Amino acid sequence: MVEAEGIKGGESVQDFFHYNLKNVPLKFNQPLSIPFIEECDNIEFEDIYYLNLDNVSNSSRPYNDDEHSSVEVKHAITFKNISGQPLTTAPVSILAKNKENNSKFMVQGMMKFTNAAKNATIEITRTMDVQSKFVVETMKERKTEVINEVIEETGLFGAASKKQYADTIQKDAKVVIMNSKDVEIKCKIEHQLYGHLQESTPETKDKTERQSNHHGINPTTKYVWEVQVPAAGKAEVNFKFCVKEWNCAMNNSNSSNRTKQSKAV
């Protein structure tokens, strides 16, 4: 079998990872298949039920209204990536071994990008025995606060304070998971949260911060929760967060006042 010398770095592009392979032997007009990540035997895996809250809420914009949405629940397996390399988003074939130790194709799932030493999740199939709802409630009251304050020179004889104001919109979110199975199950919940997480019950299991816009005042962070749902029972995840919006009226007024002060000087 043709082999490359190995992986020489790479880069993440959204949910994908582009590998740079060193000294790949290519022949004209011949397809090539190269195993470039070492096989890892006897990896322990766990059956879970997976919820992706991003399927029902758009994390690229603020939440402006109350949301009441059903969340698709998928049967999945999870395991720790011990390959030493990132695993890119890609389809995955799941095989089962019979008594003769022969492998038999079961189903094709989808694995999302997973860094080395992190837990990978492979979605297998949708389940109807576990259902979930995601509710986001928006508080009516807004709080205005100063985000930045800089002292600027207005001329030869003075200076002015430049303040930037933003409104804080408070949000209460709840995920309810209903289990109609006769056994306890484990659920993994993921969400790309646009805003500032303030508190969570239960606590988040993991988080990954995304690079934000230089002028943005709301980070986007991927949070992970894990909960046990009793047989024929339900479980909840409750969290509070806020989304900030620039207060254009006050910022424009502040800019106008600084202009008048400059002219007076």
mmCIF file of C-alpha atoms in Angstrom:
data_model
loop_
_atom_site.group_PDB
_atom_site.id
_atom_site.type_symbol
_atom_site.label_atom_id
_atom_site.label_comp_id
_atom_site.label_asym_id
_atom_site.label_seq_id
_atom_site.Cartn_x
_atom_site.Cartn_y
_atom_site.Cartn_z
ATOM 1 C CA MET A 1 0.000 0.000 0.000
ATOM 2 C CA VAL A 2 1.268 3.459 -0.910
ATOM 3 C CA GLU A 3 2.088 5.587 2.128
ATOM 4 C CA ALA A 4 2.870 9.253 2.675
ATOM 5 C CA GLU A 5 5.509 10.401 5.138
ATOM 6 C CA GLY A 6 2.866 11.822 7.423
ATOM 7 C CA ILE A 7 0.880 14.901 8.274
ATOM 8 C CA LYS A 8 2.758 18.165 8.206
ATOM 9 C CA GLY A 9 0.341 20.506 9.928
ATOM 10 C CA GLY A 10 -2.934 21.802 8.556
ATOM 11 C CA GLU A 11 -5.603 24.389 9.209
ATOM 12 C CA SER A 12 -9.181 24.566 10.451
ATOM 13 C CA VAL A 13 -11.772 25.972 8.050
ATOM 14 C CA GLN A 14 -15.091 26.321 9.919
ATOM 15 C CA ASP A 15 -16.184 22.731 10.690
ATOM 16 C CA PHE A 16 -13.519 21.136 8.499
ATOM 17 C CA PHE A 17 -9.791 20.473 8.850
ATOM 18 C CA HIS A 18 -7.468 20.573 5.838
ATOM 19 C CA TYR A 19 -4.485 18.249 6.298
ATOM 20 C CA ASN A 20 -1.105 18.983 4.738
ATOM 21 C CA LEU A 21 0.520 15.679 3.730
ATOM 22 C CA LYS A 22 4.259 15.470 3.190
ATOM 23 C CA ASN A 23 5.796 13.787 0.092
ATOM 24 C CA VAL A 24 2.707 12.125 -1.353
ATOM 25 C CA PRO A 25 3.693 9.773 -4.237
ATOM 26 C CA LEU A 26 1.362 10.574 -7.147
ATOM 27 C CA LYS A 27 1.269 8.707 -10.447
ATOM 28 C CA PHE A 28 -0.312 9.991 -13.629
ATOM 29 C CA ASN A 29 -3.953 9.051 -14.167
ATOM 30 C CA GLN A 30 -4.101 6.716 -11.150
ATOM 31 C CA PRO A 31 -6.405 7.179 -8.136
ATOM 32 C CA LEU A 32 -4.705 7.106 -4.780
ATOM 33 C CA SER A 33 -5.909 6.094 -1.325
ATOM 34 C CA ILE A 34 -3.575 6.872 1.566
ATOM 35 C CA PRO A 35 -4.114 6.046 5.261
ATOM 36 C CA PHE A 36 -2.496 9.048 6.950
ATOM 37 C CA ILE A 37 -3.908 8.685 10.477
ATOM 38 C CA GLU A 38 -2.849 5.674 12.502
ATOM 39 C CA GLU A 39 -5.502 3.114 13.355
ATOM 40 C CA CYS A 40 -6.512 3.112 17.006
ATOM 41 C CA ASP A 41 -7.742 -0.243 18.321
ATOM 42 C CA ASN A 42 -9.924 -0.972 21.340
ATOM 43 C CA ILE A 43 -11.333 2.530 21.711
ATOM 44 C CA GLU A 44 -14.006 2.724 24.373
ATOM 45 C CA PHE A 45 -17.227 4.304 23.147
ATOM 46 C CA GLU A 46 -20.526 5.234 24.720
ATOM 47 C CA ASP A 47 -24.113 5.253 23.460
ATOM 48 C CA ILE A 48 -25.703 8.671 23.905
ATOM 49 C CA TYR A 49 -28.542 10.792 22.597
ATOM 50 C CA TYR A 50 -27.459 13.988 20.879
ATOM 51 C CA LEU A 51 -29.217 17.354 20.642
ATOM 52 C CA ASN A 52 -27.975 20.256 18.542
ATOM 53 C CA LEU A 53 -29.812 23.418 19.599
ATOM 54 C CA ASP A 54 -28.459 25.282 16.569
ATOM 55 C CA ASN A 55 -30.977 23.413 14.409
ATOM 56 C CA VAL A 56 -33.760 25.490 15.957
ATOM 57 C CA SER A 57 -32.074 28.837 16.671
ATOM 58 C CA ASN A 58 -29.802 31.031 14.574
ATOM 59 C CA SER A 59 -26.615 31.740 16.556
ATOM 60 C CA SER A 60 -25.332 34.345 14.049
ATOM 61 C CA ARG A 61 -27.806 37.016 15.210
ATOM 62 C CA PRO A 62 -29.337 38.207 18.494
ATOM 63 C CA TYR A 63 -32.495 36.526 19.784
ATOM 64 C CA ASN A 64 -35.153 39.205 19.347
ATOM 65 C CA ASP A 65 -38.315 37.260 20.200
ATOM 66 C CA ASP A 66 -39.413 34.374 22.378
ATOM 67 C CA GLU A 67 -38.767 30.992 20.782
ATOM 68 C CA HIS A 68 -40.566 27.700 21.397
ATOM 69 C CA SER A 69 -39.104 24.950 19.229
ATOM 70 C CA SER A 70 -38.870 21.186 19.038
ATOM 71 C CA VAL A 71 -35.356 19.793 18.918
ATOM 72 C CA GLU A 72 -34.463 16.747 16.863
ATOM 73 C CA VAL A 73 -32.842 14.041 19.019
ATOM 74 C CA LYS A 74 -30.407 11.600 17.445
ATOM 75 C CA HIS A 75 -28.991 8.324 18.669
ATOM 76 C CA ALA A 76 -25.199 8.673 18.580
ATOM 77 C CA ILE A 77 -21.964 7.273 19.886
ATOM 78 C CA THR A 78 -19.127 9.221 21.453
ATOM 79 C CA PHE A 79 -15.462 8.406 22.021
ATOM 80 C CA LYS A 80 -12.223 10.225 22.815
ATOM 81 C CA ASN A 81 -10.054 11.172 19.836
ATOM 82 C CA ILE A 82 -6.723 9.541 20.747
ATOM 83 C CA SER A 83 -5.278 9.660 17.208
ATOM 84 C CA GLY A 84 -3.129 12.703 17.999
ATOM 85 C CA GLN A 85 -4.652 14.538 15.022
ATOM 86 C CA PRO A 86 -7.836 16.579 14.512
ATOM 87 C CA LEU A 87 -10.688 14.637 12.927
ATOM 88 C CA THR A 88 -12.485 16.587 10.215
ATOM 89 C CA THR A 89 -16.227 16.688 9.604
ATOM 90 C CA ALA A 90 -16.991 13.674 7.420
ATOM 91 C CA PRO A 91 -19.325 10.697 6.894
ATOM 92 C CA VAL A 92 -18.411 7.635 8.962
ATOM 93 C CA SER A 93 -19.265 3.979 8.316
ATOM 94 C CA ILE A 94 -20.215 2.019 11.432
ATOM 95 C CA LEU A 95 -19.544 -1.714 11.360
ATOM 96 C CA ALA A 96 -20.587 -4.481 13.736
ATOM 97 C CA LYS A 97 -18.603 -7.635 14.397
ATOM 98 C CA ASN A 98 -20.426 -10.965 14.534
ATOM 99 C CA LYS A 99 -19.483 -14.122 16.421
ATOM 100 C CA GLU A 100 -17.025 -15.067 13.692
ATOM 101 C CA ASN A 101 -15.318 -11.692 14.189
ATOM 102 C CA ASN A 102 -16.363 -10.563 10.713
ATOM 103 C CA SER A 103 -17.354 -6.945 10.169
ATOM 104 C CA LYS A 104 -20.834 -6.164 8.885
ATOM 105 C CA PHE A 105 -21.971 -2.748 7.710
ATOM 106 C CA MET A 106 -24.678 -1.271 9.934
ATOM 107 C CA VAL A 107 -25.201 2.380 9.098
ATOM 108 C CA GLN A 108 -23.431 5.509 7.875
ATOM 109 C CA GLY A 109 -23.303 8.390 10.321
ATOM 110 C CA MET A 110 -21.815 11.881 10.379
ATOM 111 C CA MET A 111 -18.929 13.012 12.568
ATOM 112 C CA LYS A 112 -18.257 16.660 13.274
ATOM 113 C CA PHE A 113 -14.840 18.287 13.544
ATOM 114 C CA THR A 114 -13.085 17.113 16.707
ATOM 115 C CA ASN A 115 -9.724 18.280 18.025
ATOM 116 C CA ALA A 116 -7.161 15.813 19.351
ATOM 117 C CA ALA A 117 -7.916 14.565 22.885
ATOM 118 C CA LYS A 118 -11.516 15.829 22.646
ATOM 119 C CA ASN A 119 -14.661 13.703 22.559
ATOM 120 C CA ALA A 120 -15.975 12.952 19.072
ATOM 121 C CA THR A 121 -19.684 12.469 18.403
ATOM 122 C CA ILE A 122 -21.054 10.396 15.516
ATOM 123 C CA GLU A 123 -24.735 10.921 14.748
ATOM 124 C CA ILE A 124 -26.395 7.666 13.697
ATOM 125 C CA THR A 125 -30.143 7.979 13.363
ATOM 126 C CA ARG A 126 -33.100 10.005 14.575
ATOM 127 C CA THR A 127 -34.989 8.598 17.548
ATOM 128 C CA MET A 128 -38.682 8.946 18.331
ATOM 129 C CA ASP A 129 -38.411 7.560 21.883
ATOM 130 C CA VAL A 130 -36.667 10.700 23.113
ATOM 131 C CA GLN A 131 -38.124 14.136 22.441
ATOM 132 C CA SER A 132 -37.053 17.624 23.388
ATOM 133 C CA LYS A 133 -38.150 21.249 23.414
ATOM 134 C CA PHE A 134 -36.051 24.411 23.516
ATOM 135 C CA VAL A 135 -37.601 27.605 24.897
ATOM 136 C CA VAL A 136 -35.976 31.054 24.967
ATOM 137 C CA GLU A 137 -37.808 33.825 26.816
ATOM 138 C CA THR A 138 -36.843 37.459 26.260
ATOM 139 C CA MET A 139 -37.194 39.894 29.158
ATOM 140 C CA LYS A 140 -38.906 43.177 28.273
ATOM 141 C CA GLU A 141 -36.695 45.444 30.382
ATOM 142 C CA ARG A 142 -33.363 46.642 28.978
ATOM 143 C CA LYS A 143 -30.364 47.943 30.865
ATOM 144 C CA THR A 144 -28.073 50.552 29.302
ATOM 145 C CA GLU A 145 -24.396 50.476 30.223
ATOM 146 C CA VAL A 146 -21.106 52.038 29.148
ATOM 147 C CA ILE A 147 -19.030 49.622 27.057
ATOM 148 C CA ASN A 148 -16.014 51.843 26.328
ATOM 149 C CA GLU A 149 -14.807 55.180 27.647
ATOM 150 C CA VAL A 150 -11.840 56.985 26.087
ATOM 151 C CA ILE A 151 -10.450 60.472 26.773
ATOM 152 C CA GLU A 152 -9.885 62.342 23.501
ATOM 153 C CA GLU A 153 -8.244 65.691 22.863
ATOM 154 C CA THR A 154 -10.689 68.251 21.391
ATOM 155 C CA GLY A 155 -8.198 70.999 20.621
ATOM 156 C CA LEU A 156 -5.293 72.912 22.057
ATOM 157 C CA PHE A 157 -7.020 73.650 25.354
ATOM 158 C CA GLY A 158 -9.180 70.723 26.294
ATOM 159 C CA ALA A 159 -10.248 67.118 26.160
ATOM 160 C CA ALA A 160 -13.516 65.223 26.119
ATOM 161 C CA SER A 161 -14.688 61.840 27.251
ATOM 162 C CA LYS A 162 -15.882 59.529 24.489
ATOM 163 C CA LYS A 163 -18.364 56.946 25.757
ATOM 164 C CA GLN A 164 -19.985 54.094 23.879
ATOM 165 C CA TYR A 165 -23.302 52.780 25.201
ATOM 166 C CA ALA A 166 -25.019 49.437 24.703
ATOM 167 C CA ASP A 167 -28.348 47.950 25.775
ATOM 168 C CA THR A 168 -28.342 44.583 27.528
ATOM 169 C CA ILE A 169 -31.196 42.218 26.621
ATOM 170 C CA GLN A 170 -31.778 39.479 29.193
ATOM 171 C CA LYS A 171 -32.670 35.925 28.075
ATOM 172 C CA ASP A 172 -33.854 32.839 29.967
ATOM 173 C CA ALA A 173 -33.459 29.511 28.153
ATOM 174 C CA LYS A 174 -34.731 26.035 28.964
ATOM 175 C CA VAL A 175 -34.178 22.639 27.325
ATOM 176 C CA VAL A 176 -36.646 19.917 28.314
ATOM 177 C CA ILE A 177 -35.873 16.286 27.383
ATOM 178 C CA MET A 178 -38.607 13.620 27.618
ATOM 179 C CA ASN A 179 -37.510 9.973 27.699
ATOM 180 C CA SER A 180 -40.187 7.369 26.924
ATOM 181 C CA LYS A 181 -37.730 4.456 27.079
ATOM 182 C CA ASP A 182 -37.758 2.017 29.986
ATOM 183 C CA VAL A 183 -34.056 2.644 30.663
ATOM 184 C CA GLU A 184 -32.049 5.660 31.778
ATOM 185 C CA ILE A 185 -30.230 7.474 28.973
ATOM 186 C CA LYS A 186 -27.392 9.967 28.669
ATOM 187 C CA CYS A 187 -27.876 13.083 26.542
ATOM 188 C CA LYS A 188 -25.256 15.390 25.077
ATOM 189 C CA ILE A 189 -26.437 18.901 24.209
ATOM 190 C CA GLU A 190 -24.490 21.363 22.066
ATOM 191 C CA HIS A 191 -25.216 25.009 21.328
ATOM 192 C CA GLN A 192 -23.383 27.856 19.602
ATOM 193 C CA LEU A 193 -24.429 30.644 21.945
ATOM 194 C CA TYR A 194 -24.407 34.206 20.608
ATOM 195 C CA GLY A 195 -24.115 36.377 23.706
ATOM 196 C CA HIS A 196 -22.825 36.195 27.271
ATOM 197 C CA LEU A 197 -23.624 33.123 29.376
ATOM 198 C CA GLN A 198 -24.349 34.164 32.969
ATOM 199 C CA GLU A 199 -25.412 30.978 34.743
ATOM 200 C CA SER A 200 -26.331 27.398 33.932
ATOM 201 C CA THR A 201 -27.969 24.456 35.738
ATOM 202 C CA PRO A 202 -26.373 21.979 35.372
ATOM 203 C CA GLU A 203 -22.938 23.454 34.694
ATOM 204 C CA THR A 204 -21.567 23.202 31.166
ATOM 205 C CA LYS A 205 -19.298 20.245 30.427
ATOM 206 C CA ASP A 206 -17.102 22.012 27.878
ATOM 207 C CA LYS A 207 -16.849 25.231 25.876
ATOM 208 C CA THR A 208 -15.016 26.429 22.768
ATOM 209 C CA GLU A 209 -14.760 30.129 21.981
ATOM 210 C CA ARG A 210 -14.914 31.300 18.377
ATOM 211 C CA GLN A 211 -12.943 34.270 17.075
ATOM 212 C CA SER A 212 -15.243 37.288 17.180
ATOM 213 C CA ASN A 213 -15.469 40.441 15.114
ATOM 214 C CA HIS A 214 -13.131 43.208 16.329
ATOM 215 C CA HIS A 215 -16.083 45.593 16.750
ATOM 216 C CA GLY A 216 -18.475 42.958 18.072
ATOM 217 C CA ILE A 217 -19.705 43.104 21.650
ATOM 218 C CA ASN A 218 -21.194 39.584 21.723
ATOM 219 C CA PRO A 219 -18.962 36.503 21.631
ATOM 220 C CA THR A 220 -20.024 33.249 19.976
ATOM 221 C CA THR A 221 -19.162 30.245 22.134
ATOM 222 C CA LYS A 222 -19.911 26.555 21.675
ATOM 223 C CA TYR A 223 -21.183 25.056 24.940
ATOM 224 C CA VAL A 224 -21.681 21.379 25.766
ATOM 225 C CA TRP A 225 -23.948 19.922 28.457
ATOM 226 C CA GLU A 226 -24.353 16.295 29.533
ATOM 227 C CA VAL A 227 -27.403 15.104 31.473
ATOM 228 C CA GLN A 228 -28.862 11.795 32.600
ATOM 229 C CA VAL A 229 -32.564 11.331 31.830
ATOM 230 C CA PRO A 230 -34.383 8.729 33.957
ATOM 231 C CA ALA A 231 -36.473 5.953 32.407
ATOM 232 C CA ALA A 232 -39.959 7.193 31.478
ATOM 233 C CA GLY A 233 -38.963 10.582 32.887
ATOM 234 C CA LYS A 234 -37.564 13.953 31.929
ATOM 235 C CA ALA A 235 -34.623 16.251 32.585
ATOM 236 C CA GLU A 236 -34.003 19.973 32.121
ATOM 237 C CA VAL A 237 -31.137 22.292 31.304
ATOM 238 C CA ASN A 238 -31.702 25.916 32.345
ATOM 239 C CA PHE A 239 -29.393 28.791 31.528
ATOM 240 C CA LYS A 240 -29.449 32.581 31.543
ATOM 241 C CA PHE A 241 -27.566 34.780 29.097
ATOM 242 C CA CYS A 242 -27.644 38.297 27.721
ATOM 243 C CA VAL A 243 -27.221 39.854 24.291
ATOM 244 C CA LYS A 244 -25.838 43.369 23.906
ATOM 245 C CA GLU A 245 -26.843 45.879 21.207
ATOM 246 C CA TRP A 246 -25.285 49.252 20.499
ATOM 247 C CA ASN A 247 -27.452 52.166 21.684
ATOM 248 C CA CYS A 248 -27.208 54.294 18.552
ATOM 249 C CA ALA A 249 -29.263 57.174 19.958
ATOM 250 C CA MET A 250 -26.994 57.730 22.961
ATOM 251 C CA ASN A 251 -23.805 57.133 20.973
ATOM 252 C CA ASN A 252 -24.852 59.689 18.343
ATOM 253 C CA SER A 253 -25.829 62.161 21.059
ATOM 254 C CA ASN A 254 -22.482 61.688 22.750
ATOM 255 C CA SER A 255 -20.680 62.292 19.448
ATOM 256 C CA SER A 256 -22.729 65.459 18.822
ATOM 257 C CA ASN A 257 -21.904 66.849 22.270
ATOM 258 C CA ARG A 258 -18.184 66.277 21.707
ATOM 259 C CA THR A 259 -18.406 68.182 18.401
ATOM 260 C CA LYS A 260 -20.052 71.144 20.114
ATOM 261 C CA GLN A 261 -17.404 71.168 22.826
ATOM 262 C CA SER A 262 -14.682 71.155 20.196
ATOM 263 C CA LYS A 263 -16.234 74.149 18.392
ATOM 264 C CA ALA A 264 -16.615 76.050 21.663
ATOM 265 C CA VAL A 265 -12.916 75.643 22.394
#
